[in-house]
Coordinates of C-alpha atoms and ligand atoms in Angstrom, one line a residue:
M1 CA 13.1 138.1 -120.8
L2 CA 11.4 141.5 -120.7
Y3 CA 8.8 141.9 -118.1
G4 CA 5.5 140.7 -119.4
V5 CA 6.7 140.3 -123.0
T6 CA 5.6 136.8 -124.2
D7 CA 7.7 134.5 -126.4
E8 CA 5.1 134.8 -129.1
Q9 CA 5.4 138.6 -129.1
V10 CA 9.1 138.3 -129.5
S11 CA 9.0 135.8 -132.3
S12 CA 6.3 137.7 -134.0
L13 CA 8.6 140.8 -133.8
L14 CA 11.6 138.8 -135.2
Q15 CA 9.4 137.4 -137.9
N16 CA 8.0 140.7 -139.0
W17 CA 10.9 143.0 -138.4
K18 CA 12.3 144.8 -141.4
V19 CA 15.7 143.5 -140.5
G20 CA 16.7 140.2 -141.7
V21 CA 17.3 137.7 -138.8
V22 CA 19.1 134.4 -139.3
G23 CA 19.7 132.2 -136.3
L24 CA 22.6 129.7 -136.3
R25 CA 23.1 126.7 -134.2
P26 CA 26.6 126.1 -132.6
D27 CA 27.3 123.9 -135.5
F28 CA 26.7 126.8 -137.9
T29 CA 23.6 125.4 -139.4
L30 CA 20.5 127.6 -139.8
E31 CA 17.7 127.2 -137.3
F32 CA 15.7 130.4 -137.9
V33 CA 15.1 132.7 -140.9
N34 CA 12.6 135.5 -140.8
A35 CA 10.6 137.0 -143.6
E36 CA 13.0 139.9 -144.3
A37 CA 15.9 137.4 -144.5
E38 CA 14.0 135.3 -147.0
R39 CA 13.4 138.4 -149.0
I40 CA 17.1 139.5 -149.0
D41 CA 18.2 135.9 -149.8
G42 CA 15.6 135.2 -152.4
R43 CA 14.8 131.6 -151.0
V44 CA 12.2 130.5 -148.5
A45 CA 13.0 129.4 -144.9
E46 CA 12.3 125.7 -145.6
E47 CA 15.1 125.6 -148.3
L48 CA 17.6 127.1 -145.8
I49 CA 16.9 125.7 -142.4
G50 CA 19.2 122.9 -141.4
R51 CA 21.8 123.8 -143.9
S52 CA 25.3 125.1 -143.1
V53 CA 25.7 128.9 -143.2
W54 CA 28.9 128.5 -145.3
E55 CA 26.9 126.5 -147.8
V56 CA 23.9 128.9 -147.8
L57 CA 26.1 132.1 -148.0
P58 CA 29.2 130.9 -149.8
N59 CA 30.2 134.5 -150.5
V60 CA 30.8 135.3 -146.8
V61 CA 33.5 132.6 -146.6
G62 CA 36.9 134.3 -146.3
T63 CA 35.3 137.7 -145.5
E64 CA 35.1 139.6 -142.2
V65 CA 31.7 138.3 -141.8
E66 CA 33.0 134.7 -141.5
E67 CA 35.5 135.9 -138.9
L68 CA 32.8 137.7 -136.9
I69 CA 30.5 134.6 -136.9
R70 CA 33.3 132.4 -135.7
L71 CA 34.4 134.9 -133.1
A72 CA 30.9 135.4 -131.8
M73 CA 30.4 131.7 -131.6
E74 CA 33.7 131.2 -129.7
T75 CA 33.9 134.2 -127.5
R76 CA 30.2 135.1 -127.2
K77 CA 31.0 138.7 -128.3
G78 CA 29.1 140.5 -131.0
G79 CA 30.4 142.7 -133.8
T80 CA 29.3 144.6 -136.9
A81 CA 30.8 143.9 -140.3
P82 CA 31.7 146.8 -142.6
L83 CA 29.4 147.4 -145.6
Y84 CA 28.9 143.9 -147.2
R85 CA 28.4 144.0 -150.9
T86 CA 27.1 140.9 -152.7
S87 CA 25.1 140.2 -155.8
R88 CA 21.7 139.0 -156.8
P89 CA 20.6 138.1 -160.3
G90 CA 21.0 141.3 -162.2
R91 CA 21.9 143.7 -159.4
T92 CA 24.2 144.4 -156.6
I93 CA 23.0 144.7 -153.0
F94 CA 24.5 146.3 -150.0
L95 CA 24.1 144.8 -146.5
E96 CA 25.0 145.9 -143.1
I97 CA 25.5 142.7 -141.0
R98 CA 25.6 142.6 -137.2
V99 CA 26.6 139.3 -135.6
Q100 CA 25.3 138.7 -132.1
P101 CA 25.4 135.7 -129.7
W102 CA 22.0 134.1 -129.8
G103 CA 21.1 131.4 -127.2
K104 CA 23.8 128.9 -127.6
G105 CA 24.5 129.9 -131.2
V106 CA 24.7 133.3 -133.0
A107 CA 22.3 135.4 -134.9
L108 CA 22.9 137.6 -138.0
F109 CA 20.9 140.8 -138.1
I110 CA 21.0 141.9 -141.7
L111 CA 19.9 145.4 -142.8
D112 CA 19.4 145.9 -146.6
V113 CA 20.9 149.4 -147.2
T114 CA 21.0 149.0 -151.0
N115 CA 18.6 151.9 -151.5
W116 CA 20.5 154.1 -149.1
V117 CA 23.8 153.3 -150.7
Q118 CA 22.3 154.1 -154.1
L119 CA 21.0 157.4 -152.8
E120 CA 24.4 158.2 -151.3
S121 CA 26.2 157.5 -154.4
E122 CA 23.7 159.4 -156.5
K123 CA 24.2 162.3 -154.1
E124 CA 27.9 162.1 -154.4
R125 CA 27.5 162.0 -158.2
L126 CA 25.3 165.1 -158.2
E127 CA 27.7 166.9 -155.9
E128 CA 30.6 166.0 -158.2
K129 CA 28.5 167.2 -161.2
Y130 CA 27.7 170.4 -159.4
M131 CA 31.3 171.0 -158.5
L132 CA 32.5 170.4 -162.0
A133 CA 29.8 172.5 -163.5
S134 CA 30.5 175.3 -161.2
R135 CA 34.2 175.1 -161.9
A136 CA 33.6 174.9 -165.7
S137 CA 31.3 177.9 -165.7
P138 CA 32.6 181.5 -165.2
D139 CA 29.5 182.2 -163.1
I140 CA 29.7 182.1 -159.3
Q141 CA 27.3 179.8 -157.6
Y142 CA 26.7 180.9 -154.1
E143 CA 24.8 180.3 -150.9
W144 CA 24.0 183.1 -148.5
N145 CA 23.1 181.8 -145.1
I146 CA 20.9 184.7 -144.1
K147 CA 20.5 183.8 -140.3
D148 CA 24.2 183.7 -139.7
N149 CA 25.1 186.2 -142.5
I150 CA 27.6 183.8 -144.0
W151 CA 28.4 183.6 -147.7
D152 CA 29.8 180.5 -149.4
S153 CA 30.5 179.6 -152.9
Q154 CA 31.9 176.5 -154.7
G155 CA 34.7 178.5 -156.2
G156 CA 34.9 180.7 -159.3
H157 CA 34.3 183.8 -157.1
E158 CA 38.0 184.5 -157.3
S159 CA 37.5 186.1 -160.7
L160 CA 35.2 188.7 -159.3
Y161 CA 36.2 188.8 -155.7
P162 CA 40.0 188.2 -155.7
G163 CA 41.4 187.6 -152.2
I164 CA 38.1 186.5 -150.6
V165 CA 38.3 183.0 -149.0
T166 CA 34.9 181.4 -148.5
P167 CA 32.9 180.7 -146.4
T168 CA 33.0 184.2 -145.1
E169 CA 30.9 187.1 -143.7
I170 CA 28.4 188.6 -146.1
G171 CA 29.9 192.0 -145.2
E172 CA 33.1 191.1 -147.2
F173 CA 30.9 191.2 -150.3
T174 CA 28.7 194.1 -149.7
A175 CA 31.8 196.2 -148.8
R176 CA 33.0 195.7 -152.3
I177 CA 29.8 197.0 -154.0
H178 CA 30.2 200.4 -155.7
P179 CA 29.5 203.2 -153.2
D180 CA 26.8 204.5 -155.5
D181 CA 25.0 201.1 -155.6
R182 CA 25.7 199.9 -152.0
E183 CA 22.9 201.6 -150.2
R184 CA 20.4 200.8 -152.9
M185 CA 21.5 197.1 -152.9
N186 CA 21.4 196.8 -149.1
T187 CA 17.8 198.2 -149.2
L188 CA 16.9 196.0 -152.1
F189 CA 18.3 192.8 -150.5
R190 CA 16.5 193.7 -147.2
Q191 CA 13.2 194.6 -148.9
T192 CA 13.2 191.4 -151.1
L193 CA 13.9 189.2 -148.1
L194 CA 11.1 190.8 -146.1
S195 CA 8.7 190.8 -149.0
G196 CA 8.5 187.0 -149.0
K197 CA 9.5 186.9 -152.7
A198 CA 10.8 183.7 -154.1
H199 CA 13.7 185.1 -156.0
W200 CA 15.6 188.2 -156.9
A201 CA 17.5 189.5 -160.0
F202 CA 19.8 192.5 -159.5
E203 CA 22.6 194.2 -161.3
Y204 CA 25.2 196.2 -159.6
R205 CA 28.9 197.1 -159.6
V206 CA 31.6 195.5 -157.6
N207 CA 35.3 196.4 -157.0
R208 CA 37.5 193.9 -158.8
N209 CA 41.1 194.8 -158.0
G210 CA 40.3 198.5 -158.4
V211 CA 38.2 198.1 -161.6
W212 CA 34.4 198.2 -161.4
A213 CA 32.8 195.1 -162.7
N214 CA 29.1 194.7 -163.4
V215 CA 27.5 191.8 -161.7
E216 CA 24.2 190.2 -162.5
D217 CA 23.0 188.5 -159.3
R218 CA 20.1 186.0 -159.4
A219 CA 18.9 184.0 -156.5
F220 CA 16.2 181.9 -155.0
I221 CA 15.3 182.5 -151.5
V222 CA 14.4 179.8 -149.0
Y223 CA 12.1 180.6 -146.1
D224 CA 11.4 178.6 -142.9
E225 CA 7.9 177.6 -141.7
E226 CA 7.5 181.0 -140.0
G227 CA 8.2 182.7 -143.3
M228 CA 11.6 183.9 -142.2
P229 CA 14.3 184.0 -144.9
V230 CA 16.9 181.3 -144.2
R231 CA 19.1 181.0 -147.3
A232 CA 19.6 182.6 -150.7
V233 CA 21.0 180.3 -153.4
G234 CA 22.0 181.9 -156.5
V235 CA 24.3 182.7 -159.4
M236 CA 26.5 185.7 -160.0
K237 CA 27.6 186.6 -163.5
D238 CA 30.2 189.0 -164.6
V239 CA 28.3 191.0 -167.3
S240 CA 30.9 193.8 -167.6
E241 CA 31.4 193.1 -171.2
T242 CA 27.7 193.0 -172.0
A243 CA 27.2 196.2 -170.0
A244 CA 30.0 197.9 -171.8
R245 CA 28.6 196.8 -175.2
Q246 CA 25.1 198.0 -174.1
M247 CA 26.6 201.4 -173.2
E248 CA 28.4 201.6 -176.5
I249 CA 25.1 200.7 -178.4
T250 CA 23.3 203.4 -176.4
R251 CA 26.1 205.9 -177.2
L252 CA 25.9 205.0 -180.9
Q253 CA 22.2 205.3 -180.8
S254 CA 22.2 208.7 -179.3
E255 CA 25.0 209.7 -181.8
L256 CA 22.9 208.4 -184.6
I257 CA 19.8 210.3 -183.4
H258 CA 21.9 213.3 -183.1
V259 CA 23.2 212.9 -186.7
S260 CA 19.8 212.4 -188.0
R261 CA 18.5 215.4 -186.2
V262 CA 21.4 217.5 -187.6
S263 CA 20.8 216.2 -191.1
A264 CA 17.1 216.8 -190.8
M265 CA 17.9 220.3 -189.7
G266 CA 20.2 220.6 -192.8
T267 CA 17.4 219.9 -195.2
M268 CA 15.2 222.3 -193.2
A269 CA 17.8 225.1 -193.1
S270 CA 16.8 226.6 -196.5
V271 CA 13.2 226.5 -195.4
L272 CA 14.1 228.1 -192.2
A273 CA 15.9 230.9 -193.9
H274 CA 12.7 231.6 -195.8
E275 CA 10.8 231.4 -192.5
L276 CA 13.1 233.8 -190.8
N277 CA 12.9 236.1 -193.7
Q278 CA 9.4 237.1 -192.9
P279 CA 9.8 238.2 -189.3
L280 CA 13.2 239.9 -190.1
A281 CA 11.6 241.8 -193.1
A282 CA 8.7 242.8 -190.9
I283 CA 11.1 244.0 -188.1
G284 CA 13.0 246.0 -190.8
S285 CA 10.0 247.7 -192.1
Y286 CA 8.6 248.6 -188.8
L287 CA 11.9 249.9 -187.6
A288 CA 12.2 252.0 -190.9
G289 CA 8.7 253.4 -190.3
A290 CA 9.7 254.4 -186.8
E291 CA 12.8 256.0 -188.0
R292 CA 10.9 257.9 -190.6
L293 CA 8.4 259.1 -187.9
L294 CA 11.2 260.3 -185.7
E295 CA 13.0 262.1 -188.5
E296 CA 10.2 263.7 -190.4
A297 CA 7.2 264.4 -188.2
D298 CA 7.1 267.6 -186.4
E299 CA 4.9 266.2 -183.7
I300 CA 5.5 262.6 -182.8
D301 CA 2.5 260.4 -182.9
R302 CA 3.4 258.3 -179.8
E303 CA 0.7 255.8 -180.5
L304 CA 1.9 255.1 -184.0
L305 CA 5.5 254.8 -182.9
L306 CA 4.6 252.5 -180.1
Q307 CA 2.7 250.2 -182.4
A308 CA 5.7 250.1 -184.8
V309 CA 8.1 249.3 -182.0
R310 CA 5.7 246.6 -180.6
E311 CA 5.4 245.0 -184.0
A312 CA 9.2 244.9 -184.4
H313 CA 9.5 243.5 -180.9
A314 CA 7.0 240.7 -181.7
G315 CA 8.8 239.9 -185.0
S316 CA 12.1 239.5 -183.2
S317 CA 10.7 237.2 -180.6
R318 CA 9.0 235.1 -183.3
A319 CA 12.4 234.8 -185.0
G320 CA 14.0 234.1 -181.7
K321 CA 11.7 231.2 -181.0
I322 CA 12.3 229.6 -184.4
I323 CA 15.9 229.7 -183.8
Q324 CA 15.7 228.5 -180.2
R325 CA 13.5 225.5 -181.3
L326 CA 16.1 224.7 -183.9
R327 CA 19.0 224.8 -181.4
S328 CA 17.2 222.6 -178.9
M329 CA 16.5 220.1 -181.7
T330 CA 20.1 219.9 -182.7
M331 CA 21.6 219.7 -179.3
K332 CA 22.8 216.3 -178.4
A333 CA 20.4 215.0 -175.8
E334 CA 21.5 212.6 -173.1
H335 CA 19.3 209.6 -172.3
K336 CA 16.8 211.3 -170.0
R337 CA 13.2 210.7 -168.9
D338 CA 10.8 213.4 -167.9
W339 CA 7.1 213.7 -167.7
T340 CA 6.3 214.8 -171.3
N341 CA 2.9 216.2 -172.1
I342 CA 1.7 214.6 -175.4
S343 CA -0.5 217.5 -176.5
K344 CA 2.5 219.9 -176.0
A345 CA 4.9 217.6 -177.8
V346 CA 2.5 217.3 -180.8
D347 CA 2.1 221.1 -180.9
N348 CA 5.9 221.6 -181.0
A349 CA 6.3 218.9 -183.6
V350 CA 3.5 220.4 -185.7
S351 CA 5.0 223.9 -185.5
L352 CA 8.4 222.4 -186.8
A353 CA 6.7 220.4 -189.5
L354 CA 4.8 223.4 -190.7
I355 CA 7.9 225.5 -191.2
G356 CA 7.6 226.6 -194.8
R357 CA 4.1 225.2 -195.1
T358 CA 2.2 227.3 -192.6
E359 CA -0.8 227.4 -194.9
L360 CA -1.4 223.7 -194.1
R361 CA -2.1 224.3 -190.5
D362 CA -5.8 224.2 -190.9
T363 CA -5.6 220.9 -192.7
L364 CA -4.5 219.2 -189.5
S365 CA -6.9 217.9 -186.9
I366 CA -5.6 217.2 -183.5
D367 CA -7.5 215.2 -180.9
I368 CA -5.6 214.8 -177.7
S369 CA -6.5 215.2 -174.1
P370 CA -4.4 217.9 -172.7
K371 CA -3.6 215.8 -169.6
L372 CA -2.0 212.8 -171.4
Q373 CA 1.7 212.3 -170.5
V374 CA 4.4 209.8 -170.6
Q375 CA 7.8 209.5 -169.0
A376 CA 10.2 210.1 -171.9
D377 CA 12.9 212.1 -173.6
E378 CA 10.7 215.0 -174.7
I379 CA 13.0 216.1 -177.5
Q380 CA 13.3 212.6 -178.8
I381 CA 9.5 212.0 -178.8
E382 CA 9.0 215.4 -180.6
Q383 CA 11.6 214.1 -183.1
V384 CA 9.5 211.0 -183.8
L385 CA 6.3 213.0 -184.1
L386 CA 8.1 215.5 -186.4
N387 CA 9.2 212.7 -188.7
L388 CA 5.8 211.1 -188.9
I389 CA 3.9 214.4 -189.3
R390 CA 6.3 215.6 -192.0
N391 CA 6.0 212.2 -193.8
A392 CA 2.3 212.5 -193.6
L393 CA 2.3 216.1 -195.1
E394 CA 4.7 215.0 -197.8
A395 CA 2.5 211.9 -198.7
N396 CA -0.5 214.2 -198.9
E397 CA 1.3 216.7 -201.0
E398 CA 2.4 214.0 -203.4
A399 CA -1.1 212.7 -203.8
G400 CA -2.5 216.1 -204.1
R401 CA -4.9 215.7 -201.2
S402 CA -4.9 217.3 -197.7
G403 CA -5.9 216.3 -194.1
V404 CA -3.8 214.8 -191.4
K405 CA -5.4 213.5 -188.2
I406 CA -3.3 213.2 -185.1
S407 CA -4.9 211.6 -182.1
A408 CA -3.7 210.2 -178.8
R409 CA -5.4 208.2 -176.0
E410 CA -4.7 205.9 -173.1
L411 CA -4.7 202.3 -174.4
S412 CA -4.5 200.8 -170.9
V413 CA -3.3 202.0 -167.4
D414 CA 0.3 201.9 -168.5
M415 CA 0.3 202.5 -172.2
I416 CA -0.7 205.3 -174.4
G417 CA -1.3 205.2 -178.2
I418 CA -0.7 208.0 -180.7
S419 CA -1.8 207.8 -184.3
I420 CA -0.9 209.9 -187.3
A421 CA -3.2 209.4 -190.3
D422 CA -2.8 210.9 -193.7
V423 CA -4.7 210.7 -197.0
G424 CA -1.6 210.0 -199.2
N425 CA -1.1 207.1 -201.5
G426 CA -0.3 204.7 -198.7
I427 CA 2.8 202.6 -198.4
P428 CA 3.4 200.3 -201.4
A429 CA 3.2 196.7 -200.4
D430 CA 6.9 196.0 -201.6
L431 CA 8.1 198.8 -199.3
Q432 CA 6.3 197.8 -196.2
P433 CA 8.7 195.1 -194.9
K434 CA 11.8 197.4 -195.3
L435 CA 10.2 200.6 -194.3
F436 CA 12.0 200.9 -191.1
D437 CA 15.4 200.1 -192.6
F438 CA 18.0 202.8 -193.0
F439 CA 18.3 204.6 -196.2
V440 CA 15.1 203.5 -197.7
S441 CA 13.5 206.4 -199.4
T442 CA 11.3 207.1 -202.4
K443 CA 11.7 210.8 -202.3
D444 CA 14.2 212.7 -204.6
D445 CA 15.6 214.6 -201.6
G446 CA 14.8 211.8 -199.0
M447 CA 17.4 210.4 -196.7
G448 CA 15.5 207.3 -195.5
I449 CA 16.6 208.1 -191.9
G450 CA 13.3 209.4 -190.3
L451 CA 11.5 206.1 -189.8
P452 CA 14.4 203.9 -188.6
I453 CA 15.4 206.6 -186.2
S454 CA 11.8 207.0 -185.0
R455 CA 11.7 203.2 -184.4
T456 CA 15.0 203.3 -182.6
I457 CA 13.7 206.0 -180.3
V458 CA 10.3 204.4 -179.7
E459 CA 11.9 201.0 -178.9
A460 CA 14.5 202.7 -176.6
H461 CA 11.5 203.9 -174.7
G462 CA 10.0 200.4 -174.5
G463 CA 7.3 201.2 -177.1
K464 CA 6.3 200.0 -180.5
I465 CA 5.8 201.7 -183.9
S466 CA 3.5 200.1 -186.5
I467 CA 1.9 201.1 -189.8
E468 CA -1.5 200.3 -191.3
D469 CA -3.2 201.1 -194.6
R470 CA -6.1 203.5 -194.4
E471 CA -9.3 203.4 -196.3
P472 CA -10.0 204.6 -199.0
Y473 CA -6.4 205.9 -199.2
G474 CA -3.5 206.9 -196.9
A475 CA -1.5 205.4 -194.1
V476 CA -1.7 205.4 -190.3
F477 CA 1.4 205.3 -188.2
R478 CA 0.7 204.1 -184.6
L479 CA 3.0 204.6 -181.7
M480 CA 2.6 202.7 -178.4
L481 CA 4.5 204.2 -175.5
P482 CA 4.6 203.0 -171.9
I483 CA 3.5 205.6 -169.6
N484 CA 6.1 204.9 -167.0
G485 CA 9.0 204.9 -169.4
H486 CA 11.9 202.4 -169.6
Ligands
ADP1 P1 12.5 209.9 -196.0 O1 11.2 210.6 -195.6 O2 13.7 210.7 -196.0 O3 12.3 209.2 -197.4 P2 11.7 208.1 -194.0 O4 12.5 207.0 -193.3 O5 11.0 209.1 -193.1 O6 12.7 208.8 -194.9 O7 10.6 207.3 -194.9 C1 11.0 206.3 -195.7 C2 10.1 206.1 -196.9 O8 8.8 205.7 -196.3 C3 9.6 207.4 -197.6 O9 10.5 207.7 -198.6 C4 8.3 207.0 -198.1 O10 8.4 206.2 -199.3 C5 7.7 206.1 -197.1 N1 6.7 206.7 -196.3 C6 7.0 207.3 -195.0 N2 5.8 207.7 -194.5 C7 4.9 207.6 -195.4 C8 3.4 208.0 -195.5 N3 2.9 208.6 -194.5 N4 2.8 207.6 -196.6 C9 3.4 207.0 -197.6 N5 4.7 206.7 -197.6 C10 5.4 206.9 -196.5

């Protein structure tokens, strides 16, 4: 007996313990059943006490539990039975049974581990499901133990990381990142882990047997109580094909933009010839005048000669500028983003749109803060503006009215809006839904390329283009462009 512990305390403990206790007399009849044992059995103590254990628990007969009971009774040695499985109406229960000498008889200590077994088997089922899913998917499911810098995956990584056996040092992976991406990725991983962010999503290139593969890496980061990153659990996806397709689309887009620019230039070529005619004719006549002065006059009027030469010079630079503009418009531009001043881009587009219609300059009103700028491909943005301004001028011309209003302003901290409003006949309702489709044109010499190209450019910049009717007549084209580009 423990020092100072009373019999009542012991029996109260046995009675209320969450372990089933069944006491057996030397003749194997039950002398004690506690509350938990009643619960497990489903009958009350009065129904059980005095009856033989083999009669009360017929299922244990012939099992290891019977052997243990008999052994304990004979040799006074206890033992634990392996997991004992039995059934209750409508369900299976799992018991862990310990048999122990108890006074002159033995006691069974019975732990109901049904919930635990169920949890275990559910865990196994989930683990198996996870295994199968990760094997079925081409994606790599990984776990990066950040403290120990160990990388582990359920498999599948062989496709992207041939030759790597997991678990392994994280360095094995970072060493395979493309040299151009490696430093950036090391910094990004470190920064993300230190920032306390819950997840990351990165794209980078890795060496797969000498070929660069594009990887999309998304992970959740697990932190400890002190906020230190412990693990990153995530998925890696080989997106090489998607990346190649995206590159092809970008290439085709820039090709298309190039083609449209060239074709737009084609339609402008005759107008341009007319435009160049004027400065060239001026240069010719000033030079002829100078020649005459030099040939005929006895005394050279230097002032007059200088003026003729200056005029000729000015004409040639005007002609040069027209040609230069045309060349930069037709040059195939790569995907690039620079700070583009909106006011300047509009001025350039207006100059181009006015070629052959310089008399319309005064019908344009421009309201743009000289400071507005966006990160964009300047030539492409000018191309969009040129398309819209030319359309506006042509719409006005067709309606026999004049006036185009071009304005731009900041819509929010990260977005600017540009609008081009004309007083033409507006867009017919049936044309509106397909306005931005290729080859939709109502003009005799129209190509129907301007608007779809404009939309492609604007969307490639992460922006939007839309159109509205204007009262009492005319159309407004609105552009929305993110200031920080895309
Ligand atoms: P194109 O000018 O070569 O026809 P676009 O793609 O630039 O090609 O324009 C397609 C069509 O959209 C035009 O033919 C015209 O019918 C209509 N459209 C474009 N802009 C306007 C406008 N400002 N007002 C009225 N209709 C317009």
